[in-house]
Short mmCIF file of C-alpha atoms and ligand atoms in Angstrom, two decimals:
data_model
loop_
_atom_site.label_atom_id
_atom_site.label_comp_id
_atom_site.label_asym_id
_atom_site.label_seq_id
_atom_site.Cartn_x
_atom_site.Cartn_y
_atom_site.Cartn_z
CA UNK U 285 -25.70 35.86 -6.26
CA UNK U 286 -24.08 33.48 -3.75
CA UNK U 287 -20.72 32.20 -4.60
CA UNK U 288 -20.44 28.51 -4.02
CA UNK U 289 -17.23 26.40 -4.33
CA UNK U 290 -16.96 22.69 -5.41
CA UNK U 291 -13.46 20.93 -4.19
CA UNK U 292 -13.66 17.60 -6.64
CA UNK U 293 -15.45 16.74 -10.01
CA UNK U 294 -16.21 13.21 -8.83
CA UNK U 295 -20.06 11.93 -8.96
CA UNK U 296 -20.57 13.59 -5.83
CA UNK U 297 -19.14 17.10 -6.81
CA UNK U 298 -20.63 17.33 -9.80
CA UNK U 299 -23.81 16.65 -8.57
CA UNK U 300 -23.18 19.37 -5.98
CA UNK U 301 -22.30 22.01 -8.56
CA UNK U 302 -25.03 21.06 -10.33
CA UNK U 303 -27.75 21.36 -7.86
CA UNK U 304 -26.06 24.34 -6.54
CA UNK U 305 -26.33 25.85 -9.93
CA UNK U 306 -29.96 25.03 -10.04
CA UNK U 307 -30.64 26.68 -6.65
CA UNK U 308 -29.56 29.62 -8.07
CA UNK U 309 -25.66 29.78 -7.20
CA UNK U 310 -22.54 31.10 -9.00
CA UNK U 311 -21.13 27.61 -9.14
CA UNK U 312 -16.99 27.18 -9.48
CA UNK U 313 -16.03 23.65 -9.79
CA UNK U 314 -12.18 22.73 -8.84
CA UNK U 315 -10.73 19.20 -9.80
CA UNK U 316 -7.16 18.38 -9.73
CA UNK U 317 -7.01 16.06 -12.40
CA UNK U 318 -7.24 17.34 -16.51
CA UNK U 319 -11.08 15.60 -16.79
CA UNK U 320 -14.04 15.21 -14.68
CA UNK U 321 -15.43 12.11 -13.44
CA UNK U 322 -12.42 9.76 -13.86
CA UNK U 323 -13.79 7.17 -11.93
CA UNK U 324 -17.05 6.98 -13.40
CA UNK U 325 -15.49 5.46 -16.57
CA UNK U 326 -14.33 3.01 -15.10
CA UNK U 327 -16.94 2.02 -12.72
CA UNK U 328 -18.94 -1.70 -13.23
CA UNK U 329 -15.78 -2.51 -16.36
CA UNK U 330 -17.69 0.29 -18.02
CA UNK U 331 -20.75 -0.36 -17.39
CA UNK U 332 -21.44 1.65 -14.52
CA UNK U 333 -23.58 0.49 -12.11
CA UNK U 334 -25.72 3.65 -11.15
CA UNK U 335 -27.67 2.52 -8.43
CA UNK U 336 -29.67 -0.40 -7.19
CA UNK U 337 -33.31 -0.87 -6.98
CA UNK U 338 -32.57 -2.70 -3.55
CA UNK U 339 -31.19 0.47 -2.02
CA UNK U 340 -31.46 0.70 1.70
CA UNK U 341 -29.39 2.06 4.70
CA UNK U 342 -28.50 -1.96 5.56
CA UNK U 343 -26.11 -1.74 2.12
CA UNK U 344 -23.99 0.75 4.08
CA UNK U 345 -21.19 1.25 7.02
CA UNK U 346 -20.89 4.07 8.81
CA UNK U 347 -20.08 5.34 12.67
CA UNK U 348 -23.58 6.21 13.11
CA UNK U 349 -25.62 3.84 11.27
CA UNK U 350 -28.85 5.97 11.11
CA UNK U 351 -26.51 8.56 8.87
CA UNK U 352 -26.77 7.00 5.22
CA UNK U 353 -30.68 6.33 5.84
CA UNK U 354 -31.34 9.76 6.34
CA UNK U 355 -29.20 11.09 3.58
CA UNK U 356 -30.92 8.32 1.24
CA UNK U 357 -34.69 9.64 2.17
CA UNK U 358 -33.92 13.21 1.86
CA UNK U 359 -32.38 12.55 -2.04
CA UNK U 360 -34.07 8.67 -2.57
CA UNK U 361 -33.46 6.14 -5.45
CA UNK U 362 -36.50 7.40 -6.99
CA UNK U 363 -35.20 10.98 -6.76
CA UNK U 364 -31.94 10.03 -8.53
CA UNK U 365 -33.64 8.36 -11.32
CA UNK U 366 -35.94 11.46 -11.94
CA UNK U 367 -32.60 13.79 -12.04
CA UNK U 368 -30.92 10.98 -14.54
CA UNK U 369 -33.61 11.79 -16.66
CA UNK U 370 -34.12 15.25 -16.16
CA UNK U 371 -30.66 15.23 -17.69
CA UNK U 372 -31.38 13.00 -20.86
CA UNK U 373 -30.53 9.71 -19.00
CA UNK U 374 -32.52 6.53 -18.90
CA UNK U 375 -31.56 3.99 -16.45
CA UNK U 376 -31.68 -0.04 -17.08
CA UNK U 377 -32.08 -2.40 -14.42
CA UNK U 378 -29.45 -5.74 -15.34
CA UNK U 379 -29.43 -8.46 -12.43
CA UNK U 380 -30.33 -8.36 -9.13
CA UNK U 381 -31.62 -4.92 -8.97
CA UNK U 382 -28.16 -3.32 -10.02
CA UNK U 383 -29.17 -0.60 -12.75
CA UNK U 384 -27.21 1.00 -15.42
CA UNK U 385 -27.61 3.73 -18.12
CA UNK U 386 -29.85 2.35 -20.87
CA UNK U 387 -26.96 2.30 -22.82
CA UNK U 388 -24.67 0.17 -20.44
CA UNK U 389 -21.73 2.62 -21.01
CA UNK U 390 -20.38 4.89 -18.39
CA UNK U 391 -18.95 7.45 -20.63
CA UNK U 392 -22.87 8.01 -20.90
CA UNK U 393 -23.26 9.08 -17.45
CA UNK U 394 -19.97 11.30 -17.43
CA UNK U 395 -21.56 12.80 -20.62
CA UNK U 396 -24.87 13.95 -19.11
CA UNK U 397 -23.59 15.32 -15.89
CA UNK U 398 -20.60 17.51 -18.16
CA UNK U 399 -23.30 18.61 -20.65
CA UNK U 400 -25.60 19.94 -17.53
CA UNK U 401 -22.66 21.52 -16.01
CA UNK U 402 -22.08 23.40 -19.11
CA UNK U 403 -25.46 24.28 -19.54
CA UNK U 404 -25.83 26.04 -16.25
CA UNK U 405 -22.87 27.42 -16.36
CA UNK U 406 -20.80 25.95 -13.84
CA UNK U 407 -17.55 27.40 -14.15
CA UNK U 408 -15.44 24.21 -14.30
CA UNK U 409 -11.35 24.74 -13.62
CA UNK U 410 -9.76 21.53 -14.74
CA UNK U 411 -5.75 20.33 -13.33
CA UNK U 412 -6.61 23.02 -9.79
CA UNK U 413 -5.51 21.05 -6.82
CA UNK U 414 -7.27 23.07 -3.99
CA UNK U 415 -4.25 22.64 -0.76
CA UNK U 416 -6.23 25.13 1.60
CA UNK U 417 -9.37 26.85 2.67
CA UNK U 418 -10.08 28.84 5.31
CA UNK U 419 -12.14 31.80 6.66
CA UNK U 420 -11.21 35.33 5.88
CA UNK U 421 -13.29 38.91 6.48
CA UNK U 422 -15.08 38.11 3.06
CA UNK U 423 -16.12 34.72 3.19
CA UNK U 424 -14.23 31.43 2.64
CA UNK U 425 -11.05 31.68 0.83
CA UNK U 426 -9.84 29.16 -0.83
CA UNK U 427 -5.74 28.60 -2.39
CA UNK U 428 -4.61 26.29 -5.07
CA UNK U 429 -1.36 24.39 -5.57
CA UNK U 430 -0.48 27.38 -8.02
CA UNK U 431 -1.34 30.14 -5.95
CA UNK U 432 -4.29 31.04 -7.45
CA UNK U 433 -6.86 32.63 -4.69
CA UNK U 434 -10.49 33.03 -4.65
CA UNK U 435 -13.11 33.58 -2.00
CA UNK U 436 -16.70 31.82 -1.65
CA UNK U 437 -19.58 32.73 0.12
CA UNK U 438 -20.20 28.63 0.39
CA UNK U 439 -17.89 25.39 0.07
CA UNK U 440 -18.51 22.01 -0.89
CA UNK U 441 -15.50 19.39 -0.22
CA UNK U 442 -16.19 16.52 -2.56
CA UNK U 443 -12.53 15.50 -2.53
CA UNK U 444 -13.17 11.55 -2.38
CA UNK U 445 -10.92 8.95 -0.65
CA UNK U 446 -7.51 7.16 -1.10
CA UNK U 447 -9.01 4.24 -3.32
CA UNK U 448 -7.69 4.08 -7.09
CA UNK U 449 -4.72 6.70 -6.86
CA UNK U 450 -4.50 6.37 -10.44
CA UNK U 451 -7.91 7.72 -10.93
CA UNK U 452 -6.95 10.96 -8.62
CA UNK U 453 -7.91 9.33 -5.20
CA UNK U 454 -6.19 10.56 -2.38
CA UNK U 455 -6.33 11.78 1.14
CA UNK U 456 -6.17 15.22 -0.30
CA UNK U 457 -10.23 15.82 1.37
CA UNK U 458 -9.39 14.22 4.56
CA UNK U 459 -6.41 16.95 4.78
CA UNK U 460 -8.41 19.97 3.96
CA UNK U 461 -11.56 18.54 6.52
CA UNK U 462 -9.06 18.15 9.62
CA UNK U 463 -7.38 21.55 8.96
CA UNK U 464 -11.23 22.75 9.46
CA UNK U 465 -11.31 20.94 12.79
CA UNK U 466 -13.05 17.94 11.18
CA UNK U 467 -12.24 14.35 13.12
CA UNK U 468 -11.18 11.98 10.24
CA UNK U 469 -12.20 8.00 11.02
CA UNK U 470 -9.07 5.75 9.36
CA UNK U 471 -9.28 5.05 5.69
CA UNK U 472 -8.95 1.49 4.65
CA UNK U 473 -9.24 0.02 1.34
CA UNK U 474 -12.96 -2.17 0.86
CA UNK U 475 -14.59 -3.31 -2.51
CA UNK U 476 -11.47 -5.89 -3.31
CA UNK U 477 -9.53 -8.91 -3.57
CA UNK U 478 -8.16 -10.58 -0.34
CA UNK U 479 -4.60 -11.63 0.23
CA UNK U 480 -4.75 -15.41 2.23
CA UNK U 481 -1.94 -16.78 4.05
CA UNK U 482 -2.20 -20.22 3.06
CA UNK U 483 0.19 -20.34 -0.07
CA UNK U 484 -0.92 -23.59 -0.97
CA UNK U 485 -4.20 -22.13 -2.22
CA UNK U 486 -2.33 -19.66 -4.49
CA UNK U 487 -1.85 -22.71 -6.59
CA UNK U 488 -5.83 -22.71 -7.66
CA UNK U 489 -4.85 -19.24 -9.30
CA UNK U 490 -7.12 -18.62 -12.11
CA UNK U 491 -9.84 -21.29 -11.15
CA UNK U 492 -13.59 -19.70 -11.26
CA UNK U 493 -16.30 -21.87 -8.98
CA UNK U 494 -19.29 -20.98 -7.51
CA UNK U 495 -18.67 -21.04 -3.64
CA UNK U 496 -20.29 -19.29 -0.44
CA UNK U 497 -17.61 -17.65 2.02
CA UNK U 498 -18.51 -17.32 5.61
CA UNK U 499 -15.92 -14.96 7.64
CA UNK U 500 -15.74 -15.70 11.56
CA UNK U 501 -14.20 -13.06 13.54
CA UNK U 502 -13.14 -13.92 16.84
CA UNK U 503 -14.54 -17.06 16.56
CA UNK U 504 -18.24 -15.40 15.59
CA UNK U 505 -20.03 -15.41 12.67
CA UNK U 506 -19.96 -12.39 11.04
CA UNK U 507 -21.05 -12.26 7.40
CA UNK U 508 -21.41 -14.76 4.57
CA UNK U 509 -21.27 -14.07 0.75
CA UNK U 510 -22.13 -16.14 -2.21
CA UNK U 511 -20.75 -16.28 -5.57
CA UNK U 512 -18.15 -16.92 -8.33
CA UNK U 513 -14.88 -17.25 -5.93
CA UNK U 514 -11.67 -16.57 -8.43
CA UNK U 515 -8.54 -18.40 -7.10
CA UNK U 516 -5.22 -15.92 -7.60
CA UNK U 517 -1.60 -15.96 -7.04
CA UNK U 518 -1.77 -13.85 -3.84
CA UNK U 519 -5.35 -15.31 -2.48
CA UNK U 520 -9.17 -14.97 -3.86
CA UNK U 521 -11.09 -12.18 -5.93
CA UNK U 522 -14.35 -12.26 -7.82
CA UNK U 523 -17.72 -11.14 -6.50
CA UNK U 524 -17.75 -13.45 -3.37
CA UNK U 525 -14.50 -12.60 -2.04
CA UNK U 526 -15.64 -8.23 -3.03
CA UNK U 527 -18.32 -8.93 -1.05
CA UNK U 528 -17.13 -9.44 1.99
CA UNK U 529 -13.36 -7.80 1.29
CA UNK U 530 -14.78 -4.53 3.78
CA UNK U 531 -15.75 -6.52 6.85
CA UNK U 532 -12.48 -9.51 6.57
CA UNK U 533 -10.45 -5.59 6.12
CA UNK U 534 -11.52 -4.16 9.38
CA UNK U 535 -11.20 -7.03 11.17
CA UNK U 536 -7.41 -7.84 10.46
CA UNK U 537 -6.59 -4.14 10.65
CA UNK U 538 -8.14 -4.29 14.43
CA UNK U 539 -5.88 -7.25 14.96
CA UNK U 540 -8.88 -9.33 14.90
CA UNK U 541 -8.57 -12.94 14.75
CA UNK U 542 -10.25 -13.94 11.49
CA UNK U 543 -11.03 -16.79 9.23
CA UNK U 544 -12.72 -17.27 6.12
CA UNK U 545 -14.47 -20.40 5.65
CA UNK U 546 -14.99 -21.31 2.04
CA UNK U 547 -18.04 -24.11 1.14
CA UNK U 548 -17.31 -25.25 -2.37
CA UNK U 549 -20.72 -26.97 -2.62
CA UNK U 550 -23.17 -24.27 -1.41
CA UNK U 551 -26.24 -25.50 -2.86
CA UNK U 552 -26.15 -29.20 -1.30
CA UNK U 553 -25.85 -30.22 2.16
CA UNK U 554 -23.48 -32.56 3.80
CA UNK U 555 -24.83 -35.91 3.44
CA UNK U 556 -25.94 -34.87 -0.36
CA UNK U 557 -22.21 -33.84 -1.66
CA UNK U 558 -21.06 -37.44 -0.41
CA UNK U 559 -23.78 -39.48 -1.96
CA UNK U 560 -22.88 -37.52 -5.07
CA UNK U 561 -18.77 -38.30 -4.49
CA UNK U 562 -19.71 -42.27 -3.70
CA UNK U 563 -21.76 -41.95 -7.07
CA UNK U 564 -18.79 -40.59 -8.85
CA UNK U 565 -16.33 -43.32 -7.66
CA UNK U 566 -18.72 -45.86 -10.09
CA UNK U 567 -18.59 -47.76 -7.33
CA UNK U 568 -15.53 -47.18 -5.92
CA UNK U 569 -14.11 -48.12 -9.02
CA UNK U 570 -11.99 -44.82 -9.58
CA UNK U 571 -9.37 -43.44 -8.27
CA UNK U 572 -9.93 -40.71 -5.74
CA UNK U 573 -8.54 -37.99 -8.13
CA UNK U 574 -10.66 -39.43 -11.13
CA UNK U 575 -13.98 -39.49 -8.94
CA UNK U 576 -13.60 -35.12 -7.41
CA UNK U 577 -12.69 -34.62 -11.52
CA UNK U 578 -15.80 -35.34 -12.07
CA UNK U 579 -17.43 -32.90 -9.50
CA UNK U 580 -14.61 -30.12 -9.23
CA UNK U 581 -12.51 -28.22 -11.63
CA UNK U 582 -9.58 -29.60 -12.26
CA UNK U 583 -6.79 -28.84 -9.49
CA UNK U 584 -8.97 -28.24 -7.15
CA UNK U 585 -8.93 -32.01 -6.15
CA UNK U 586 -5.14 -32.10 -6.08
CA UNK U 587 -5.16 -29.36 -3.57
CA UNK U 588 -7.72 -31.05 -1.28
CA UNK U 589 -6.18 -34.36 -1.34
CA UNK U 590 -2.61 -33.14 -0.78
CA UNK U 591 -4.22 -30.93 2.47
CA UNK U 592 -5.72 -34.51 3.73
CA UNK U 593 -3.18 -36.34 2.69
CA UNK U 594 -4.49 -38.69 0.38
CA UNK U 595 -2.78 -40.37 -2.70
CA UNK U 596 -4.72 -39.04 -6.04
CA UNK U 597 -3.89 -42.43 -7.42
CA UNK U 598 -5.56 -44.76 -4.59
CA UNK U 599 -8.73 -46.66 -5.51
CA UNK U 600 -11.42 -44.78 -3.75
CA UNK U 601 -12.96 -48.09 -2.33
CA UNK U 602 -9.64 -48.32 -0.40
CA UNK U 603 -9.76 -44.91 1.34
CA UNK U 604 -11.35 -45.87 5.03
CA UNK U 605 -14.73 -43.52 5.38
CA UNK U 606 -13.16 -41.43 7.77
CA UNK U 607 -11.11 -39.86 5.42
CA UNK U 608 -13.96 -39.64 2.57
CA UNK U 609 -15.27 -37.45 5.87
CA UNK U 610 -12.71 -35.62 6.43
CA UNK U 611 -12.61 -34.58 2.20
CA UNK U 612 -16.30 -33.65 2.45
CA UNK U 613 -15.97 -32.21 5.51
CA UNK U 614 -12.87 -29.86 4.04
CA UNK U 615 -15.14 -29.26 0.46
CA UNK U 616 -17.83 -28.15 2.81
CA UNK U 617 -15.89 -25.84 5.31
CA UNK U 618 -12.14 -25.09 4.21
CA UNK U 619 -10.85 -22.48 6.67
CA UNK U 620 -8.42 -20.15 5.50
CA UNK U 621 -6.80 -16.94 6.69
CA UNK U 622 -6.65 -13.64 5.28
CA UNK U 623 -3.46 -11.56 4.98
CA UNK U 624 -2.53 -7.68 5.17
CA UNK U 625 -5.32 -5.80 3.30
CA UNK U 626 -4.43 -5.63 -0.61
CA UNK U 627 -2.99 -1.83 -1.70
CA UNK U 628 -5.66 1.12 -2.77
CA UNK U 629 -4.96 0.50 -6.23
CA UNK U 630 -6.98 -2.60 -6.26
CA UNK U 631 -10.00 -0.91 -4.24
CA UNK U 632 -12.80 0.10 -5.60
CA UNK U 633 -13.48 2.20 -2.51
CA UNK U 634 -12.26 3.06 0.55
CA UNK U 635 -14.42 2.91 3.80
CA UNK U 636 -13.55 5.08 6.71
CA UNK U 637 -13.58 9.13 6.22
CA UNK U 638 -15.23 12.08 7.82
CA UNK U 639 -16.99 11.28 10.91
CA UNK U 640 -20.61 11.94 10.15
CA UNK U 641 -21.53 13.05 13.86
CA UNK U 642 -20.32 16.44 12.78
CA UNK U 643 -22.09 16.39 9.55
CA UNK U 644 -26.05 17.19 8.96
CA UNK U 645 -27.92 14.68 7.21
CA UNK U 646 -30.20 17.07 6.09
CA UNK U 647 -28.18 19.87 4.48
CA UNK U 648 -24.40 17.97 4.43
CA UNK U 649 -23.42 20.79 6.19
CA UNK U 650 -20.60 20.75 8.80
CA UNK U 651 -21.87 20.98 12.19
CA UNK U 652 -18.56 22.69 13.12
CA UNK U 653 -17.95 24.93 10.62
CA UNK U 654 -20.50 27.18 8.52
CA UNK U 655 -20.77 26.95 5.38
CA UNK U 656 -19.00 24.37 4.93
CA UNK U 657 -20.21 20.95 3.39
CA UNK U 658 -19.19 17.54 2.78
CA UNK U 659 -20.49 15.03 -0.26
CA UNK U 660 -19.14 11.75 -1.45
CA UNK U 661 -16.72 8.84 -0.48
CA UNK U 662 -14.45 11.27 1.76
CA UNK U 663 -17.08 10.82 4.28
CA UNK U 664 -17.64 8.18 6.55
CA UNK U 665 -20.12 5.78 4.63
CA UNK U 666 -19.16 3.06 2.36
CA UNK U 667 -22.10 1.04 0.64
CA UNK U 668 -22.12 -2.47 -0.58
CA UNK U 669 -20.49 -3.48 -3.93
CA UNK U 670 -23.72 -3.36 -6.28
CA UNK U 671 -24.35 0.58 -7.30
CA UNK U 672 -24.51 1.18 -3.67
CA UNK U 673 -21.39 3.95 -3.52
CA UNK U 674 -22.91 5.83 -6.66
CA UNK U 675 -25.68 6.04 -4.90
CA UNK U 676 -24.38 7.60 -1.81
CA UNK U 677 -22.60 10.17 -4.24
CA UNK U 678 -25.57 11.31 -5.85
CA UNK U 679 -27.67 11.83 -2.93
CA UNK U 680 -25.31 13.24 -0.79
CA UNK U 681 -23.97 15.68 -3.64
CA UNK U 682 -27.50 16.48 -4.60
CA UNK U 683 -28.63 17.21 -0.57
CA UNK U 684 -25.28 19.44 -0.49
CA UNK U 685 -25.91 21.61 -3.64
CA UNK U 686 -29.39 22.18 -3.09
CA UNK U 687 -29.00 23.04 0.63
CA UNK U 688 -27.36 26.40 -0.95
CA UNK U 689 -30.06 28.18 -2.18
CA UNK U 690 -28.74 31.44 -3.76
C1 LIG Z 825 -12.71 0.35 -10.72
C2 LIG Z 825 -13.87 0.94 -9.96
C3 LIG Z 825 -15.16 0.49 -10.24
C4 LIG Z 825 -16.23 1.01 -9.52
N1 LIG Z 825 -17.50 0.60 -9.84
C5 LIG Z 825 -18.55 1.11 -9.17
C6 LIG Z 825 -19.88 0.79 -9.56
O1 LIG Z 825 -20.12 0.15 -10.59
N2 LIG Z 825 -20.89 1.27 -8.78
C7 LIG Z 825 -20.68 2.05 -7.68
O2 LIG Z 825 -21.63 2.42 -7.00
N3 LIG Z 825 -19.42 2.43 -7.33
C8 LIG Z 825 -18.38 2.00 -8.07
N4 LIG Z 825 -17.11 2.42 -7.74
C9 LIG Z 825 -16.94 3.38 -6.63
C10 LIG Z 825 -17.24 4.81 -7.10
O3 LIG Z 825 -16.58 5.07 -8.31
C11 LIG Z 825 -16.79 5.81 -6.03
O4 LIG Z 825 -17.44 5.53 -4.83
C12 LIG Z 825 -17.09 7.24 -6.48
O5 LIG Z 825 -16.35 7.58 -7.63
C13 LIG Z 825 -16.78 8.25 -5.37
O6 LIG Z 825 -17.14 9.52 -5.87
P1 LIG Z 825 -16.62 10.87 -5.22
O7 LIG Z 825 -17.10 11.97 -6.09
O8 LIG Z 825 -16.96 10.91 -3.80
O9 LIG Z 825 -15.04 10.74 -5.29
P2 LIG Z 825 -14.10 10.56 -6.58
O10 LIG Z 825 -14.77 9.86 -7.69
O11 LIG Z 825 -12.83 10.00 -6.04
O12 LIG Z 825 -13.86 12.06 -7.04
C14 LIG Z 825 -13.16 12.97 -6.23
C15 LIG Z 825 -12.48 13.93 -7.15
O13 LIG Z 825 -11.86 14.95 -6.36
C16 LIG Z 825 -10.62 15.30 -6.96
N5 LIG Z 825 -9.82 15.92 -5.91
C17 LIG Z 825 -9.31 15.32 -4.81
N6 LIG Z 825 -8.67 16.25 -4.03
C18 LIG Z 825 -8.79 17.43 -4.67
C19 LIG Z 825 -8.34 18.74 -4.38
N7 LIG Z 825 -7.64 19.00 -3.27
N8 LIG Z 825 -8.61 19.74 -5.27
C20 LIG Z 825 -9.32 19.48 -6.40
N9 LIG Z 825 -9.76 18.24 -6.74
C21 LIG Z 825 -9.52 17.24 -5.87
C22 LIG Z 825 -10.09 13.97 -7.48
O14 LIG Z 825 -9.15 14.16 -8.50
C23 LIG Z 825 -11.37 13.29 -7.98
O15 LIG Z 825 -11.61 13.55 -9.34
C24 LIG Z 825 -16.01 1.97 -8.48
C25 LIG Z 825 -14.73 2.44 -8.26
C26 LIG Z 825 -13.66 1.96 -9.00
C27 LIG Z 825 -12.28 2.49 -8.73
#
């Protein structure tokens, strides 16, 4: 029987180990932490957002961008749901696509994949860090942080990346796949909150409003987001800012020059959002402060009119119409600039990893060295916030275990 390793009980190894184990492999699964899975339980507050009916290679990044497409039609959406429920689990789609286990908890999903593991009789060593692997006369041997030695016919490094180092991420795969001659692209953290220079805006902290974000790079548009927009102390979080957290990230770690552009009235148009401001003023009745209450959260007008200069207390008939302009013109298209990338333990993922030109779509399977494959986050593909990254684990761990074939 052939003797397959799994480096990393993540999604991604243990969907290796078990497609591995259902090819017809002795399967031995090595994590470094004392449970499987720790991220899933955390993953969408909970909830964890499986996968998403939208699924397509355009949710991803990656050096080659044909890579993710070809890993997601060789193990598809459709493919993943079967194996959910060739494992007991039903999957429920919420908003937009974005589906979850029928019961909306993610200790559900940990559940399934530990009870199939156990079934086929994966043998599962809990708190072994694997430090090194390498070919001997026998196969591939692989050493743990205490010693202990073992050798493989087969090995799958499911290690993950640096993101959440509380939830055992690390560059611990990116170490093991450039001692086997593997080129590693540079981590960086993606799926998070952005730090902005402008500490004026850290006084909106803890302000929700719908918004869209538009980030300009080099003076180009680049990508736009829409969404709830949560103000905080260091800058802005909440789905809009996630969304485009991966692309403002690269950017400012190239030394890019880059600006986010924030619309707080997305939905209405220029001439519309001061029609609705003149209506507000009853006439120009109101003060300018008492008229944007009306139309923004509170705060949010102090900071505009102290950027423009503006007493809150002036009648709003008296402010000339260049400056009533200038206000919509700001509400409309308020440039700000992000800071330093915020630490791993705010990222949900990490983008960078393994470069994919030496990995085959197909199989997973290092193009450099045999035997050897590669599942997961480690590698160089990071998917949209959405169910996109869970997807990427299961196919990829699924195209890796089944490429074994005992
Ligand atoms: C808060 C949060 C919420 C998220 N929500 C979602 C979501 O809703 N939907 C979604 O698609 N994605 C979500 N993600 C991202 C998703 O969880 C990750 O992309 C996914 O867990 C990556 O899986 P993986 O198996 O590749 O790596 P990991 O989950 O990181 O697993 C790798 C495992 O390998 C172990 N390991 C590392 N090195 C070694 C070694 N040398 N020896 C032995 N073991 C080792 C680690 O301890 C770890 O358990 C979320 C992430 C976080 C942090």
């Amino acid at each position: 029987m052939k003797k397959v390793a799994v480096i990393g009980g993540g999604p991604a190894g243990m969907t290796a180990a078990i497609f591995a184990a259902r090819s017809n492999c002795r399967v031995t699964l090595f994590e470094k932490q004392k449970k499987l899975g720790s991220k899933i339980y955390v993953t969408g507050n909970g909830t964890c957002n499986i996968t998403n009916l939208n699924c397509s290679s355009g949710h991803y990044n990656s050096a080659d961008t044909t890579f993710p497409g070809i890993v997601l039609n060789e193990f598809s959406l459709k493919d993943t749901i079967s194996f959910f429920e060739s494992i007991g689990l039903t999957l429920a789609e919420k908003r937009d696509g974005r589906m979850y286990p029928a019961s909306f908890q993610a200790v559900s999903v940990a559940d399934v994949l530990e009870e199939e593991l156990n079934r086929l009789n994966v043998d599962v060593r809990l708190h072994r860090r694997v430090d090194s692997v390498f070919y001997n006369k026998n196969g591939i041997k692989l050493v743990t942080a205490g010693k202990e030695e073992d050798t493989f016919d087969s090995v799958i490094v499911s290690a993950g990346g640096p993101a959440s180092p509380d939830l055992g991420g690390s560059g611990r795969g990116a170490d093991l796949a450039l001692k086997l001659s593997h080129k590693v692209l540079p981590y960086f953290p993606s799926i998070l909150p952005i730090n902005i220079i402008e500490k004026q805006l850290h006084r909106l902290e803890g302000i929700k409003w719908d918004c869209a974000l538009s980030v300009f790079v080099n003076g180009i548009f680049f990508k736009k987001s829409e969404g709830e927009l949560l103000f905080a102390k260091f800058g802005i979080s909440g789905p809009a800012a996630i969304d485009i957290s991966r692309y403002v990230n690269d950017a400012v770690l190239k030394k890019s020059d880059v600006n986010i552009f924030i619309d707080f009235f997305p939905g209405i148009d220029h001439k519309l959002l001061l029609n609705k401001i003149r209506i507000s003023s009853a006439g120009g009745k109101r003060t300018v402060e008492q008229t944007l209450n009306s139309i923004l959260k509170k705060r949010i007008p102090r900071y505009f009119l102290n950027e423009i200069q503006i007493e809150p207390e002036k009648i709003f008939s008296e402010i000339s119409s260049e400056d009533v302009e200038r206000l919509v013109s700001r509400l409309k298209n308020e440039k700000i600039t992000p800071g330093e990338p915020r630490d791993y333990k705010d990222a949900a993922t990490a983008a960078g990893g393994v470069d994919v030109r030496f990995i085959n779509p197909h199989t997973m399977e290092s193009t450099l060295k045999k035997n050897i494959y590669f599942a997961g986050e480690m590698i160089d593909v990071d998917g949209d916030c959405g169910g996109y990254n869970l997807q990427f684990c299961w196919s990829s761990g699924a195209i890796a275990g089944r490429s074994q074939k005992g």
